[in-house]
Short mmCIF file of C-alpha atoms and ligand atoms in Angstrom, two decimals:
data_model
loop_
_atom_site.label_atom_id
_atom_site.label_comp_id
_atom_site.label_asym_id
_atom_site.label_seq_id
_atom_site.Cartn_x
_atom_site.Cartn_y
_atom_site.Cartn_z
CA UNK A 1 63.55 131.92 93.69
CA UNK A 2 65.41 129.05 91.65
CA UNK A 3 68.10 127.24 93.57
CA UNK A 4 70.98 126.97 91.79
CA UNK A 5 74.20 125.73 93.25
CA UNK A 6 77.49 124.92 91.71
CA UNK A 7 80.71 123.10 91.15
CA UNK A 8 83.89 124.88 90.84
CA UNK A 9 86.69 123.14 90.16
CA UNK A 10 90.16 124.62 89.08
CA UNK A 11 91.13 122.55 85.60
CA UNK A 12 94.78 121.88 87.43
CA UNK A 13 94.76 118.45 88.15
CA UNK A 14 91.78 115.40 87.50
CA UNK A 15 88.77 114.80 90.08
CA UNK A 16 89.38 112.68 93.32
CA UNK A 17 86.70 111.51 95.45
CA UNK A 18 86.89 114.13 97.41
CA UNK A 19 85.74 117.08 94.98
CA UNK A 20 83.45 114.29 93.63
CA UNK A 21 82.10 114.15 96.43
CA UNK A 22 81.17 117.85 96.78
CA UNK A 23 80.08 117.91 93.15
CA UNK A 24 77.69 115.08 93.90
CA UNK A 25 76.19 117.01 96.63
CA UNK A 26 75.58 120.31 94.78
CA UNK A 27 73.89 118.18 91.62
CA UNK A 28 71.79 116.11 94.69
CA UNK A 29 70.33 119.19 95.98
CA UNK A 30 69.88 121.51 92.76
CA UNK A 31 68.33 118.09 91.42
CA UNK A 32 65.51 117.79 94.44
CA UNK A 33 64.94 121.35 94.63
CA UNK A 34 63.85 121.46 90.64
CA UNK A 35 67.00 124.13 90.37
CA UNK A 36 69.70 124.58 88.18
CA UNK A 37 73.61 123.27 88.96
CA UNK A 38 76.41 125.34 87.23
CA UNK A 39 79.54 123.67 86.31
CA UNK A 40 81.94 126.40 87.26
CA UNK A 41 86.09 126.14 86.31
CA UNK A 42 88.10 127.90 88.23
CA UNK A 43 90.86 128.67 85.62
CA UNK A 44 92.07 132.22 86.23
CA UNK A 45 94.98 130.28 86.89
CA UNK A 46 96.74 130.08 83.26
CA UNK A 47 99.61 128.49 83.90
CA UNK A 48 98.11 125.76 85.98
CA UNK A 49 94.66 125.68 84.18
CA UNK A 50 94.75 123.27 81.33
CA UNK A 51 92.18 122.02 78.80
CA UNK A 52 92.90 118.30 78.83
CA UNK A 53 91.46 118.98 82.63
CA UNK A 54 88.30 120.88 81.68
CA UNK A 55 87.36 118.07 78.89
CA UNK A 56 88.33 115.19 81.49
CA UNK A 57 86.26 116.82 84.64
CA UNK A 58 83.45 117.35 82.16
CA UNK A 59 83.96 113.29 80.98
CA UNK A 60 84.31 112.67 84.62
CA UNK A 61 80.93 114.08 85.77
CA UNK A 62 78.71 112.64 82.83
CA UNK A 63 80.10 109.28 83.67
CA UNK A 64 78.78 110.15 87.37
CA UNK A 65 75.50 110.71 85.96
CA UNK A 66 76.18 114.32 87.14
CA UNK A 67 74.81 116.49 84.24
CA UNK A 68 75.52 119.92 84.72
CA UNK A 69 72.61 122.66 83.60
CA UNK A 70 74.80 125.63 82.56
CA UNK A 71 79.20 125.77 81.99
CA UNK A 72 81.14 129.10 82.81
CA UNK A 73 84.99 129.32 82.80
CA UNK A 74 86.22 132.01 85.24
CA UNK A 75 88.94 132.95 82.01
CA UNK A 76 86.22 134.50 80.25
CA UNK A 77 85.32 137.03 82.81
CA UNK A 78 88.61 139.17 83.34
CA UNK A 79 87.02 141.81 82.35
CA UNK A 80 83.99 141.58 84.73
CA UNK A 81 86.71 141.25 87.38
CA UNK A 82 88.63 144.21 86.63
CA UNK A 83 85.38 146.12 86.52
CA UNK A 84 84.42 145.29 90.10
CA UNK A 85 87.90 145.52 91.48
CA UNK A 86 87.63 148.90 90.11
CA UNK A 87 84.54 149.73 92.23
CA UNK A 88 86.08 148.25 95.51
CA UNK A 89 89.17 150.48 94.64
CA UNK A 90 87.19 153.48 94.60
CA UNK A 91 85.33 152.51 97.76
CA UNK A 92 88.54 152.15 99.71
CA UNK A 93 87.49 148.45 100.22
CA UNK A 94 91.13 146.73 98.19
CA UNK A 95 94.37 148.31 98.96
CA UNK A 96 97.69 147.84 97.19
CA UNK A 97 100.48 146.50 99.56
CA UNK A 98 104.05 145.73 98.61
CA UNK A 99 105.96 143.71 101.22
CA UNK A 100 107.91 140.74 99.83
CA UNK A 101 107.34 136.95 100.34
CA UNK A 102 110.29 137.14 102.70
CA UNK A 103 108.96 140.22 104.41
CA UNK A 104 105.56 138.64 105.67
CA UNK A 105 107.45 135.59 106.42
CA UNK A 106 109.42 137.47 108.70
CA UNK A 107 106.57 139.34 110.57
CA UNK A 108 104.76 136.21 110.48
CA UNK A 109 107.92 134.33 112.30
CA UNK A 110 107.81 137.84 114.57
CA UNK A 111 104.34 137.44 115.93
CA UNK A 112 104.52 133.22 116.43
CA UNK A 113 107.29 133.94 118.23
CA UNK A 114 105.71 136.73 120.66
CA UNK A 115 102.65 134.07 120.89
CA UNK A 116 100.72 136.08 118.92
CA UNK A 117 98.36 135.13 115.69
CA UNK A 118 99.77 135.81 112.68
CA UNK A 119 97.33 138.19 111.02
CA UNK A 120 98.48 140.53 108.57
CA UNK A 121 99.12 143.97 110.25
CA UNK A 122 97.71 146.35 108.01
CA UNK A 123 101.31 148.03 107.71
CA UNK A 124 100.64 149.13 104.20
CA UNK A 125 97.49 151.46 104.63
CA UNK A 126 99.78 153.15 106.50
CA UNK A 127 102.44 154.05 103.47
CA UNK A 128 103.02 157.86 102.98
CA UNK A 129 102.59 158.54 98.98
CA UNK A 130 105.85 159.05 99.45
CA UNK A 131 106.95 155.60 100.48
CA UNK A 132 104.34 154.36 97.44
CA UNK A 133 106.36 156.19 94.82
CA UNK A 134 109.86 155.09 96.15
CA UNK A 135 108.26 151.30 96.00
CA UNK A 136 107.51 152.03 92.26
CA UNK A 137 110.64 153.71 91.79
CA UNK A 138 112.63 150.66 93.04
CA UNK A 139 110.07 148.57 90.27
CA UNK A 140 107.87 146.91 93.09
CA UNK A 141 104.66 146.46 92.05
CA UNK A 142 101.65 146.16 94.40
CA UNK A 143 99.74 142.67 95.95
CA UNK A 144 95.69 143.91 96.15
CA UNK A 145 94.00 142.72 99.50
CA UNK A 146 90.94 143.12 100.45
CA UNK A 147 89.98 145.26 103.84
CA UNK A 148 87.55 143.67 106.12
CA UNK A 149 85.38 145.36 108.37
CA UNK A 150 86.35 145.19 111.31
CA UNK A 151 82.99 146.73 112.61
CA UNK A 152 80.79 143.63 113.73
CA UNK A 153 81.56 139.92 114.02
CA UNK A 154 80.56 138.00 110.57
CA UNK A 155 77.95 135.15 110.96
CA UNK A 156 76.03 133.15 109.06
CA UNK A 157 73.79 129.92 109.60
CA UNK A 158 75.51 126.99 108.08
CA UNK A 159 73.47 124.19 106.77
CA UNK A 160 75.42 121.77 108.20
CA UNK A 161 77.42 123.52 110.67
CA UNK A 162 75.27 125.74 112.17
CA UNK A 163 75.90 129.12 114.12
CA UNK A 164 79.08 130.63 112.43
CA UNK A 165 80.29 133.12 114.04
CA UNK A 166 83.69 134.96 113.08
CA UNK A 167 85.63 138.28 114.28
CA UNK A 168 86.68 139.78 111.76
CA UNK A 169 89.79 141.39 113.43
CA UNK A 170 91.20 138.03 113.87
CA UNK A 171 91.86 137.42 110.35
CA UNK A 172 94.29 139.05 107.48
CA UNK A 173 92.96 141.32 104.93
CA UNK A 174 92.97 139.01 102.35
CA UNK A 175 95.16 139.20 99.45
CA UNK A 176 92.57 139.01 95.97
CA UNK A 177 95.50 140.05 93.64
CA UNK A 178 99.24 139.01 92.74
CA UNK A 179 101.95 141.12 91.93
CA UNK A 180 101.94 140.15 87.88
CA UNK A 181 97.78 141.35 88.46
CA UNK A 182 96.68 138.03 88.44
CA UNK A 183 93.78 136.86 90.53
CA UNK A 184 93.77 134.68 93.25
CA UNK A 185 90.30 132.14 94.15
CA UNK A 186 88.74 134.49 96.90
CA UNK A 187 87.25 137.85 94.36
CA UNK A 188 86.24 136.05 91.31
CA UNK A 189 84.36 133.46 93.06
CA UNK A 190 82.52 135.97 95.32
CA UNK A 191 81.87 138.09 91.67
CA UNK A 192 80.57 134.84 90.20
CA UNK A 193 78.58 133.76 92.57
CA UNK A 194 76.60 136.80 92.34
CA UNK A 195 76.70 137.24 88.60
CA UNK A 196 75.75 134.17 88.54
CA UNK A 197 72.68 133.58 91.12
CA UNK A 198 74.19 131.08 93.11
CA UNK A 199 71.97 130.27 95.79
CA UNK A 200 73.54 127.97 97.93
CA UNK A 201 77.17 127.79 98.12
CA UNK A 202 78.46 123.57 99.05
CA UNK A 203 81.52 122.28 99.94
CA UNK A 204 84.39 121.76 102.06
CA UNK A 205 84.82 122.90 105.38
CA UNK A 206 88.09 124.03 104.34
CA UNK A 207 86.67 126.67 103.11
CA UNK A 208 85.21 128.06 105.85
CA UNK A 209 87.20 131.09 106.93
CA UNK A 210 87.00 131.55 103.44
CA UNK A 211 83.23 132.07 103.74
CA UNK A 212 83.35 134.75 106.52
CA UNK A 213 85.48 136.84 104.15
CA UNK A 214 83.51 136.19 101.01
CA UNK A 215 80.38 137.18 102.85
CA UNK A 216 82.40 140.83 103.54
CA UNK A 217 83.22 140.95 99.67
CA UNK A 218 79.32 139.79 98.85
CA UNK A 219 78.31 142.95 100.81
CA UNK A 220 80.93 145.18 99.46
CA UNK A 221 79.75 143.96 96.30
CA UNK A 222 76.24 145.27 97.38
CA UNK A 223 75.02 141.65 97.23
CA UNK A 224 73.13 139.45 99.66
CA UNK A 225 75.38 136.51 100.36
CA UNK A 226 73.91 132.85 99.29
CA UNK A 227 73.19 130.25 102.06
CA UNK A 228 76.42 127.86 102.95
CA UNK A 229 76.81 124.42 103.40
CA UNK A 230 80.44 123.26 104.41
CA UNK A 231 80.86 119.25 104.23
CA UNK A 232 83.43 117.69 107.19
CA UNK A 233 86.02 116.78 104.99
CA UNK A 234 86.64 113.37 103.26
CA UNK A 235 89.32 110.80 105.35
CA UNK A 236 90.46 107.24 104.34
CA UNK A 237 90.06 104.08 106.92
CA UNK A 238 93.06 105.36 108.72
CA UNK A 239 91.18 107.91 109.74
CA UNK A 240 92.94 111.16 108.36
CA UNK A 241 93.15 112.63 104.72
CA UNK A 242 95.60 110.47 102.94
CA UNK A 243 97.41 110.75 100.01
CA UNK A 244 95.58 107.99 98.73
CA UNK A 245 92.15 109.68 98.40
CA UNK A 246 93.91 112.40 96.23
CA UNK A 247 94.83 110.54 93.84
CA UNK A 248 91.25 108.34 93.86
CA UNK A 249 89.46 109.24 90.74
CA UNK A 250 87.33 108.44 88.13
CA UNK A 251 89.89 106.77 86.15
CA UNK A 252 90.77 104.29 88.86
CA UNK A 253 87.39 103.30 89.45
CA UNK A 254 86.86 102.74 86.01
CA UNK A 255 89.90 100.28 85.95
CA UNK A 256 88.39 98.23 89.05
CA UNK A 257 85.34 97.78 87.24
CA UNK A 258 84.03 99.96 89.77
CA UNK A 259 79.94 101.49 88.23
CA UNK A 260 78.81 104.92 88.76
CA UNK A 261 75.61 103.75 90.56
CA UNK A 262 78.20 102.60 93.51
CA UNK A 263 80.29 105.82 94.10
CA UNK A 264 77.12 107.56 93.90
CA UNK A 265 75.33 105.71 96.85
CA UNK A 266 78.21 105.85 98.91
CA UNK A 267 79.38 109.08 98.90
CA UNK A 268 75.54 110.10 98.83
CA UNK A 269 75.55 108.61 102.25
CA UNK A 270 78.65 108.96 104.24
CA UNK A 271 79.25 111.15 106.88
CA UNK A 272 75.83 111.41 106.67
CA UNK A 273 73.14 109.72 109.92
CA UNK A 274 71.36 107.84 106.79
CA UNK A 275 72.93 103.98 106.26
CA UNK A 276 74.70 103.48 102.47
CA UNK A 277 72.36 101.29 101.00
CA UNK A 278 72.79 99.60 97.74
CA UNK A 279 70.67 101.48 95.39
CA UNK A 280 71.11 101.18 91.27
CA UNK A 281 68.88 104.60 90.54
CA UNK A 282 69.61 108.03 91.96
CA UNK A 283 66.06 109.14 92.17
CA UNK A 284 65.00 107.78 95.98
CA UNK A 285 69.19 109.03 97.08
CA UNK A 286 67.70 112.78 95.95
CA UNK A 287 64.39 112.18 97.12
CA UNK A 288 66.45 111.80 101.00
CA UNK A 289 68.77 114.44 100.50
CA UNK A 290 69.16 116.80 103.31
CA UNK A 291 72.03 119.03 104.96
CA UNK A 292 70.47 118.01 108.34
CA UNK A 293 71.57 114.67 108.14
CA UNK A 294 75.33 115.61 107.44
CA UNK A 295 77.13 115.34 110.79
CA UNK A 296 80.53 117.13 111.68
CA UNK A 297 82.64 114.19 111.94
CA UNK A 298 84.73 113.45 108.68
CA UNK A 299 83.03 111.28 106.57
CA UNK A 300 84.55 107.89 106.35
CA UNK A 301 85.84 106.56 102.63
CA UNK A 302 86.56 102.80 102.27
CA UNK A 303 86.98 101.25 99.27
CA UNK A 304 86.22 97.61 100.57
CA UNK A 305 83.12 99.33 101.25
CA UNK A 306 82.87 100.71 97.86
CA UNK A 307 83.75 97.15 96.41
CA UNK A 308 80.91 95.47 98.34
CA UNK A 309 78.00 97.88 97.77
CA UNK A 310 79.43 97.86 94.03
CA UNK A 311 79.05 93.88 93.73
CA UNK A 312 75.28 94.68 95.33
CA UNK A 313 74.64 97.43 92.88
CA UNK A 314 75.92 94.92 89.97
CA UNK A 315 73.27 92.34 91.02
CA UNK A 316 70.47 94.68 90.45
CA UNK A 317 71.77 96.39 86.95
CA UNK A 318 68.80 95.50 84.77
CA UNK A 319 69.89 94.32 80.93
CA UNK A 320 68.55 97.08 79.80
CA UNK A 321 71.43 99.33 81.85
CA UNK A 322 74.50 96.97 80.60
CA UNK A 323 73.39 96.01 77.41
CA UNK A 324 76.15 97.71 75.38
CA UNK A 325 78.79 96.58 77.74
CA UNK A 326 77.88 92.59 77.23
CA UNK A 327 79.23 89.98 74.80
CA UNK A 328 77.10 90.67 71.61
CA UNK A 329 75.39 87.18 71.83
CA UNK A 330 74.32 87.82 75.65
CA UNK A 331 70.65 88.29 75.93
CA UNK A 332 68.67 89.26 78.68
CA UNK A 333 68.34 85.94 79.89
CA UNK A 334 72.13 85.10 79.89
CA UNK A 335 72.14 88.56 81.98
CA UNK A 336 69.96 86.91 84.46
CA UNK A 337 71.62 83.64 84.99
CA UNK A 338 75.54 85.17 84.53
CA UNK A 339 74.59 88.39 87.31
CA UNK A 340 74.19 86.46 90.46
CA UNK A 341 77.78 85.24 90.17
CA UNK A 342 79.71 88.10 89.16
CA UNK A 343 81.77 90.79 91.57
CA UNK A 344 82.13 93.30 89.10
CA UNK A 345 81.31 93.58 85.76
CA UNK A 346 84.91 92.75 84.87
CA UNK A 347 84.00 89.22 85.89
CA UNK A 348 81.19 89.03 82.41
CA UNK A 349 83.47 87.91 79.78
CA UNK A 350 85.03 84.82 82.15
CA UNK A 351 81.18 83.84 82.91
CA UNK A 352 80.21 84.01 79.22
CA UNK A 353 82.90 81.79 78.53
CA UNK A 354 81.72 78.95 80.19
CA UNK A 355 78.61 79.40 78.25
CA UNK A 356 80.19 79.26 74.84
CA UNK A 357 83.49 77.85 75.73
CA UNK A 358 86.23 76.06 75.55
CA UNK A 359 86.18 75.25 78.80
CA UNK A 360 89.17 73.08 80.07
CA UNK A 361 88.19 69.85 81.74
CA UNK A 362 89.48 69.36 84.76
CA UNK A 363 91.06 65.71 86.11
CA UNK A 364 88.12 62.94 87.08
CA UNK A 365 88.26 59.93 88.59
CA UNK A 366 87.66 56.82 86.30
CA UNK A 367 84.51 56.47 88.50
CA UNK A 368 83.64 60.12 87.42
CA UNK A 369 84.48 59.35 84.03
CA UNK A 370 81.66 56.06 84.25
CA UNK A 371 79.37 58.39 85.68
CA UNK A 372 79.83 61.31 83.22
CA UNK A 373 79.58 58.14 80.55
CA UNK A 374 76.07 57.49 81.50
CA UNK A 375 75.16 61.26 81.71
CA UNK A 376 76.05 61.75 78.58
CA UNK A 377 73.81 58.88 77.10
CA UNK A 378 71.09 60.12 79.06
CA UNK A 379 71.57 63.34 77.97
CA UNK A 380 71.57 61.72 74.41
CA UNK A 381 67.52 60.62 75.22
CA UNK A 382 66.39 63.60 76.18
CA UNK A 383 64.91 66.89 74.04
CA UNK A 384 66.11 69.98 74.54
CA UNK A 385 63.73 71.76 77.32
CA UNK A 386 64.30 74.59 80.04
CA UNK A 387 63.98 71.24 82.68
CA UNK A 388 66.77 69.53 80.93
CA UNK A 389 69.08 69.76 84.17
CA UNK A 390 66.34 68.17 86.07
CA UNK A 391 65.60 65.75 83.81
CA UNK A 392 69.09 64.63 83.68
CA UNK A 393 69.80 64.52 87.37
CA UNK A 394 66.30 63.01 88.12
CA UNK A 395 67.27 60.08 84.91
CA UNK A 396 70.80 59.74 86.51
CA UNK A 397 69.44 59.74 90.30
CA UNK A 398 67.86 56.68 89.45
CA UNK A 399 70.16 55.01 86.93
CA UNK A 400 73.20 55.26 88.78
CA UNK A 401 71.90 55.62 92.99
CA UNK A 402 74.00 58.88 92.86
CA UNK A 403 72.66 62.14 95.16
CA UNK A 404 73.89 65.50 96.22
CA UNK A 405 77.15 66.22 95.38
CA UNK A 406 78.77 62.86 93.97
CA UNK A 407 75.81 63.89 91.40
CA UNK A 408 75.84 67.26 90.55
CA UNK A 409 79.80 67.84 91.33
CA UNK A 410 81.38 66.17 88.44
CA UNK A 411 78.59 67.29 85.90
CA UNK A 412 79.07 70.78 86.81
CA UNK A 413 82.50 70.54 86.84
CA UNK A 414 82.74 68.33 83.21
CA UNK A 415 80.08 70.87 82.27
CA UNK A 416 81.63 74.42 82.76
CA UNK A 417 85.38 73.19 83.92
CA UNK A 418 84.65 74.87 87.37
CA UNK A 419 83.43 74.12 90.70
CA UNK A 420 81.34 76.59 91.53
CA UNK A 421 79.10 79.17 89.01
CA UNK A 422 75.58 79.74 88.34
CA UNK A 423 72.17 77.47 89.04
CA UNK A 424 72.32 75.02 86.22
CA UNK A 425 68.87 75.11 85.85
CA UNK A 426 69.78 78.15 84.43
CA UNK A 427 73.06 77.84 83.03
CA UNK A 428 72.49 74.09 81.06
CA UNK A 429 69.65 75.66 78.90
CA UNK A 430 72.22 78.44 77.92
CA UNK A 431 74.80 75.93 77.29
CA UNK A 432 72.50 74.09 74.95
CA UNK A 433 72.22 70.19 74.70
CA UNK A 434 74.64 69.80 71.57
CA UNK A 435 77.78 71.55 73.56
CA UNK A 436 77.04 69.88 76.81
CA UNK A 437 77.12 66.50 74.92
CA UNK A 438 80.51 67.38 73.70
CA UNK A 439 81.34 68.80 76.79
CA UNK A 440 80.35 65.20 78.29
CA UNK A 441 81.92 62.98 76.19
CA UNK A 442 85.37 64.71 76.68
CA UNK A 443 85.78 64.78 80.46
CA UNK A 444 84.22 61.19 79.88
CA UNK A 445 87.00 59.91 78.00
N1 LIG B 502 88.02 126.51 92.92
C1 LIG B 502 87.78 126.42 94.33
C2 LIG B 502 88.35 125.13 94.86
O1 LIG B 502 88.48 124.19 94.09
C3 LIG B 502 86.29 126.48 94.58
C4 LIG B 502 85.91 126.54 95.98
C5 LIG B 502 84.44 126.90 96.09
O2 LIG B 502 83.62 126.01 95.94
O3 LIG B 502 84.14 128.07 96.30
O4 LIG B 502 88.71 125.03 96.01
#
């Protein structure tokens, strides 16, 4: 049997970590189980659903890297829904039910306040046909919920949870269908993930009571139900789901220079009992992947974290991965000397600039300026070379009795304006002999 899991997002509103992290997960395992992942939208919702959503969650996942095998949109498949809510009707297994908003509020508020649960009471299975036609009379039109079976408990072994184990008498027939006959998430999903052989259904544990009633529908449907996974949810370093994390999505990482590689390792690894490691390919992150290692506390997002393991990930991007993202004129070499020093790839064009300038020249001392005087004729006598930073400091060393920083210090400083940067072993070379010269003479003067 193929594995195939999948991704269904409703097209309402853009990705946030959290759904990317589920995504991320479902691609992982289809990916090291050689199955198929289905990019699923949820958009029975037209009001809500829009386009501009589907085309930036699709954008959003092939940034990720997270290429999906096969695309269905729940708005194609009305039809397919009303067929199978048909079937269900005739098996007694939906029933039409036509209290108000206000009326299940108030036998909600009824129950709480007898300390009881407030499950749904199964008042309208038992309407007279009578009491049905004065309802349509009056111009009320029917909610659809689904009846559970109340016969044995529902359980199921979660992949990361374990033992499930539900009564089925302790939750509300679910309702699968508004007033206007629209549908609501539970029905179509079940439907699809039949139609569609899911295998493994991953995500939230939000969605757990959701699962013990799916698995009812998958039977009524005369399906087998898939396996489940449900992920502890996603919290920020306070601790608890913020606000925050909602609105944390592709398009903010993007603007913090944040790479794909990063958000992939970490939320590969959190919440997990395997360390986030700074890895730059996905392939040894699948390799690992396993529901075992997901524990039940929440998984912990920070985004100093992220920042860190990003700077890591920079430092081993070969050229060959940033290549279109560089300066035109940086080569692979310039890659190698510039990477060390940069936090984020943002940082590139301020490093290339001390490579081809200007580069303001800071303040010296007249003794610096003697110094930097002699450099530069020393410079003047020697050939261009890949040593040419050692042969300078070695020629100056000698010439002027200068050593460790009083000698390097205000040549790297006349050289690229700035304290601190790159090995100038490396970096002189890329400067070339004719602009450090220049460079030279002007913080000499
Ligand atoms: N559209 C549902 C959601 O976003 C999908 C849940 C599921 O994976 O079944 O919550």
């Amino acid at each position: 049997m193929t594995i195939k899991t999948r991704f269904a997002p409703s097209p309402t509103g853009h990705l946030h970590v959290g759904n990317i992290r589920t995504a991320l997960h479902n691609w992982m395992f289809a990916r090291k189980s050689g199955g198929r992942f289905l990019l699923r939208f949820d958009d029975t919702d037209a009001e809500r659903s829009k386009d501009e959503y589907v085309e930036a969650i699709r954008a959003d996942l092939a940034w990720l890297g997270l290429s999906a095998d096969e695309e269905q949109r729940q708005s194609t498949r009305f039809d397919r829904y009303e067929e199978q809510f048909a079937r269900l009707k005739a098996e007694s297994r939906v029933y039409p039910a036509y209290e108000t908003a206000q009326e299940l509020d108030l036998k909600r508020k009824i129950q709480l306040g007898r300390g009881k649960p407030p499950i749904y009471d199964r008042a309208a299975l038992e309407l007279t046909p009578e009491q049905i036609a004065a309802f349509e009379a009056e111009g009320r039109k029917p909610h659809w919920r689904f009846k559970l079976d109340h016969a044995a408990p529902i359980t199921w072994t979660d992949k990361i949870r374990g033992e499930q184990h539900f009564d089925p008498a302790l939750l509300s027939d679910p309702v699968i269908r508004r007033e206007d006959g629209s549908w609501l998430y539970m029905l179509p999903s079940a439907i699809d993930d039949i139609d569609m052989g899911i295998t493994h259904v991953v995500r939230g544990e939000d969605h757990v009571a959701n699962t013990a009633v799916q698995i009812q529908m998958f039977h009524a449907l005369g399906a087998e139900p898939p396996e489940f996974a449900h992920e502890a949810l996603l919290v920020g370093t306070e601790g608890k789901l913020s606000k925050r994390l909602g609105s944390l999505g592709v398009s903010s990482f993007r603007e913090k220079n944040i790479e794909p590689q990063a958000i992939v390792a970490l939320l590969a690894r959190i919440g997990t009992s395997d360390p986030v490691e700074p890895v730059a390919d996905v392939q040894p992150l699948i390799a690992g992947f396993d529901f075992a290692r997901f524990g039940r506390a929440p998984a912990r997002f920070d985004e100093e974290e992220l920042a860190q393991l990003n700077q890591k990930i920079v430092h081993l991007l070969a050229y060959a991965d940033v290549k279109d993202r560089l300066p035109q004129a940086m080569d692979a070499a310039a890659w190698e000397v510039i990477r060390p020093n940069l936090h984020d790839m943002g940082d590139v064009e301020q490093w290339w600039q001390v490579v081809t300038g200007p580069v303001s020249t800071p303040e010296m001392s007249l003794e610096d300026q003697e110094f930097l005087s002699v450099a530069h004729g020393k410079l003047e006598e020697l050939e261009t070379s890949s040593e040419l930073w050692k042969e300078l400091t070695g020629a100056l060393k000698e010439a002027t009795g200068r050593k460790g920083k009083p000698l390097f210090m205000p040549l790297r400083q006349a050289l690229t304006g700035l304290d601190h940067g790159p090995d100038m072993n490396a970096l002189l070379p890329l400067i070339g002999r004719d602009v450090a010269l220049a460079r030279l003479a002007k913080a000499a003067a």
